[in-house]
Amino acid sequence: DDVVFVEVTVWDRIAETCNEYLSKGRPVLVEGRLKMDQWEDKGSGKKRSKLSVVAQNVTFLGSGSESNSGGGQSRNNRSAPAAPSAPAGNIEDSFGGAEDVPF
């Protein structure tokens, strides 16, 4: 498997909660908007870009460790009902194959 690191920006109370409960390897679900930053590299003169996520909702998954309480809790800055959970099993199985995955 390839590892892909995605920069996530969180603000306000969500950032405080993440600082308190997150640790390396802790599974979370991040919902938010995508942000594309573009710039020109000063050294090479090439155009560069970076895609990041600005978090609007962070849900802590799993049970966590003894020192990390709050597993499964959602911290968000909007008062909308929770989204339905994803179907069980492989996401590709739910949509008929990798070509049909909606993202």
PDB file of C-alpha atoms in Angstrom:
ATOM      1  CA  ASP A   1       0.000   0.000   0.000  1.00  0.00           C
ATOM      2  CA  ASP A   2       1.110   3.530  -0.739  1.00  0.00           C
ATOM      3  CA  VAL A   3       0.991   6.102   2.027  1.00  0.00           C
ATOM      4  CA  VAL A   4      -0.435   9.516   1.193  1.00  0.00           C
ATOM      5  CA  PHE A   5      -0.228  12.365   3.678  1.00  0.00           C
ATOM      6  CA  VAL A   6      -2.963  14.984   3.455  1.00  0.00           C
ATOM      7  CA  GLU A   7      -2.632  18.270   5.305  1.00  0.00           C
ATOM      8  CA  VAL A   8      -5.710  19.023   7.430  1.00  0.00           C
ATOM      9  CA  THR A   9      -6.390  22.439   8.950  1.00  0.00           C
ATOM     10  CA  VAL A  10      -8.697  22.689  11.970  1.00  0.00           C
ATOM     11  CA  TRP A  11      -9.839  25.824  13.813  1.00  0.00           C
ATOM     12  CA  ASP A  12     -11.608  26.894  17.009  1.00  0.00           C
ATOM     13  CA  ARG A  13     -12.986  24.262  19.404  1.00  0.00           C
ATOM     14  CA  ILE A  14     -12.363  21.424  16.929  1.00  0.00           C
ATOM     15  CA  ALA A  15      -8.637  22.254  16.998  1.00  0.00           C
ATOM     16  CA  GLU A  16      -8.624  22.293  20.815  1.00  0.00           C
ATOM     17  CA  THR A  17     -10.350  18.897  20.944  1.00  0.00           C
ATOM     18  CA  CYS A  18      -7.977  17.407  18.349  1.00  0.00           C
ATOM     19  CA  ASN A  19      -4.998  18.711  20.305  1.00  0.00           C
ATOM     20  CA  GLU A  20      -6.334  17.065  23.446  1.00  0.00           C
ATOM     21  CA  TYR A  21      -7.400  13.664  22.079  1.00  0.00           C
ATOM     22  CA  LEU A  22      -5.454  12.913  18.882  1.00  0.00           C
ATOM     23  CA  SER A  23      -2.207  11.008  18.803  1.00  0.00           C
ATOM     24  CA  LYS A  24      -0.186   9.317  16.070  1.00  0.00           C
ATOM     25  CA  GLY A  25      -2.077   6.369  14.626  1.00  0.00           C
ATOM     26  CA  ARG A  26      -5.448   7.339  16.130  1.00  0.00           C
ATOM     27  CA  PRO A  27      -8.180   6.808  13.495  1.00  0.00           C
ATOM     28  CA  VAL A  28     -10.429   9.767  12.696  1.00  0.00           C
ATOM     29  CA  LEU A  29     -12.966  10.707  10.063  1.00  0.00           C
ATOM     30  CA  VAL A  30     -12.462  14.244   8.754  1.00  0.00           C
ATOM     31  CA  GLU A  31     -15.193  16.067   6.848  1.00  0.00           C
ATOM     32  CA  GLY A  32     -14.511  19.433   5.288  1.00  0.00           C
ATOM     33  CA  ARG A  33     -13.783  21.386   2.161  1.00  0.00           C
ATOM     34  CA  LEU A  34     -10.845  21.010  -0.171  1.00  0.00           C
ATOM     35  CA  LYS A  35      -8.417  23.901  -0.571  1.00  0.00           C
ATOM     36  CA  MET A  36      -5.924  24.204  -3.435  1.00  0.00           C
ATOM     37  CA  ASP A  37      -2.831  26.332  -2.823  1.00  0.00           C
ATOM     38  CA  GLN A  38      -0.647  27.280  -5.802  1.00  0.00           C
ATOM     39  CA  TRP A  39       2.705  29.054  -5.878  1.00  0.00           C
ATOM     40  CA  GLU A  40       5.880  29.374  -7.896  1.00  0.00           C
ATOM     41  CA  ASP A  41       8.982  27.708  -6.457  1.00  0.00           C
ATOM     42  CA  LYS A  42      11.592  30.413  -5.895  1.00  0.00           C
ATOM     43  CA  GLY A  43      14.513  28.051  -6.497  1.00  0.00           C
ATOM     44  CA  SER A  44      13.415  26.286  -9.670  1.00  0.00           C
ATOM     45  CA  GLY A  45      10.755  28.685 -10.948  1.00  0.00           C
ATOM     46  CA  LYS A  46       8.320  25.774 -11.394  1.00  0.00           C
ATOM     47  CA  LYS A  47       4.645  26.108 -10.527  1.00  0.00           C
ATOM     48  CA  ARG A  48       3.754  24.077  -7.442  1.00  0.00           C
ATOM     49  CA  SER A  49       0.420  23.161  -5.879  1.00  0.00           C
ATOM     50  CA  LYS A  50      -0.881  21.472  -2.751  1.00  0.00           C
ATOM     51  CA  LEU A  51      -4.340  20.118  -1.960  1.00  0.00           C
ATOM     52  CA  SER A  52      -5.411  20.230   1.681  1.00  0.00           C
ATOM     53  CA  VAL A  53      -8.586  19.820   3.739  1.00  0.00           C
ATOM     54  CA  VAL A  54     -10.115  22.536   5.926  1.00  0.00           C
ATOM     55  CA  ALA A  55     -11.981  20.492   8.540  1.00  0.00           C
ATOM     56  CA  GLN A  56     -15.593  21.246   9.371  1.00  0.00           C
ATOM     57  CA  ASN A  57     -16.193  18.069  11.371  1.00  0.00           C
ATOM     58  CA  VAL A  58     -13.852  15.565  13.030  1.00  0.00           C
ATOM     59  CA  THR A  59     -15.158  12.233  14.323  1.00  0.00           C
ATOM     60  CA  PHE A  60     -12.933  10.131  16.551  1.00  0.00           C
ATOM     61  CA  LEU A  61     -13.079   6.448  15.585  1.00  0.00           C
ATOM     62  CA  GLY A  62     -12.200   3.331  17.537  1.00  0.00           C
ATOM     63  CA  SER A  63     -11.979   2.959  21.268  1.00  0.00           C
ATOM     64  CA  GLY A  64      -8.696   4.815  21.783  1.00  0.00           C
ATOM     65  CA  SER A  65      -6.304   4.013  24.613  1.00  0.00           C
ATOM     66  CA  GLU A  66      -6.769   4.406  28.361  1.00  0.00           C
ATOM     67  CA  SER A  67      -5.393   7.940  28.228  1.00  0.00           C
ATOM     68  CA  ASN A  68      -7.472   8.854  25.161  1.00  0.00           C
ATOM     69  CA  SER A  69     -11.121   8.972  26.036  1.00  0.00           C
ATOM     70  CA  GLY A  70     -13.661  10.274  23.558  1.00  0.00           C
ATOM     71  CA  GLY A  71     -13.592   7.432  21.043  1.00  0.00           C
ATOM     72  CA  GLY A  72     -16.484   7.697  18.635  1.00  0.00           C
ATOM     73  CA  GLN A  73     -17.322  11.223  19.683  1.00  0.00           C
ATOM     74  CA  SER A  74     -17.924  13.896  17.106  1.00  0.00           C
ATOM     75  CA  ARG A  75     -16.711  17.459  17.476  1.00  0.00           C
ATOM     76  CA  ASN A  76     -18.087  19.929  14.980  1.00  0.00           C
ATOM     77  CA  ASN A  77     -18.998  23.554  14.541  1.00  0.00           C
ATOM     78  CA  ARG A  78     -22.368  23.005  12.942  1.00  0.00           C
ATOM     79  CA  SER A  79     -25.614  21.687  14.344  1.00  0.00           C
ATOM     80  CA  ALA A  80     -26.643  19.317  11.564  1.00  0.00           C
ATOM     81  CA  PRO A  81     -27.814  15.740  12.093  1.00  0.00           C
ATOM     82  CA  ALA A  82     -25.173  13.064  11.775  1.00  0.00           C
ATOM     83  CA  ALA A  83     -24.646  11.614   8.313  1.00  0.00           C
ATOM     84  CA  PRO A  84     -25.709   7.996   7.786  1.00  0.00           C
ATOM     85  CA  SER A  85     -22.946   5.499   8.349  1.00  0.00           C
ATOM     86  CA  ALA A  86     -21.092   3.970   5.423  1.00  0.00           C
ATOM     87  CA  PRO A  87     -22.155   0.497   4.254  1.00  0.00           C
ATOM     88  CA  ALA A  88     -20.346  -2.405   5.855  1.00  0.00           C
ATOM     89  CA  GLY A  89     -17.657  -4.154   3.866  1.00  0.00           C
ATOM     90  CA  ASN A  90     -15.446  -2.971   1.063  1.00  0.00           C
ATOM     91  CA  ILE A  91     -16.522   0.327  -0.538  1.00  0.00           C
ATOM     92  CA  GLU A  92     -15.796  -1.132  -3.972  1.00  0.00           C
ATOM     93  CA  ASP A  93     -18.251  -3.970  -3.290  1.00  0.00           C
ATOM     94  CA  SER A  94     -20.970  -1.433  -2.475  1.00  0.00           C
ATOM     95  CA  PHE A  95     -20.642   0.333  -5.828  1.00  0.00           C
ATOM     96  CA  GLY A  96     -19.795  -2.560  -8.149  1.00  0.00           C
ATOM     97  CA  GLY A  97     -16.047  -2.054  -8.554  1.00  0.00           C
ATOM     98  CA  ALA A  98     -13.245   0.488  -8.381  1.00  0.00           C
ATOM     99  CA  GLU A  99     -14.476   2.252 -11.532  1.00  0.00           C
ATOM    100  CA  ASP A 100     -17.835   3.044  -9.894  1.00  0.00           C
ATOM    101  CA  VAL A 101     -16.527   4.496  -6.620  1.00  0.00           C
ATOM    102  CA  PRO A 102     -18.041   8.013  -6.413  1.00  0.00           C
ATOM    103  CA  PHE A 103     -14.795   9.796  -5.459  1.00  0.00           C
TER     104      PHE A 103
END
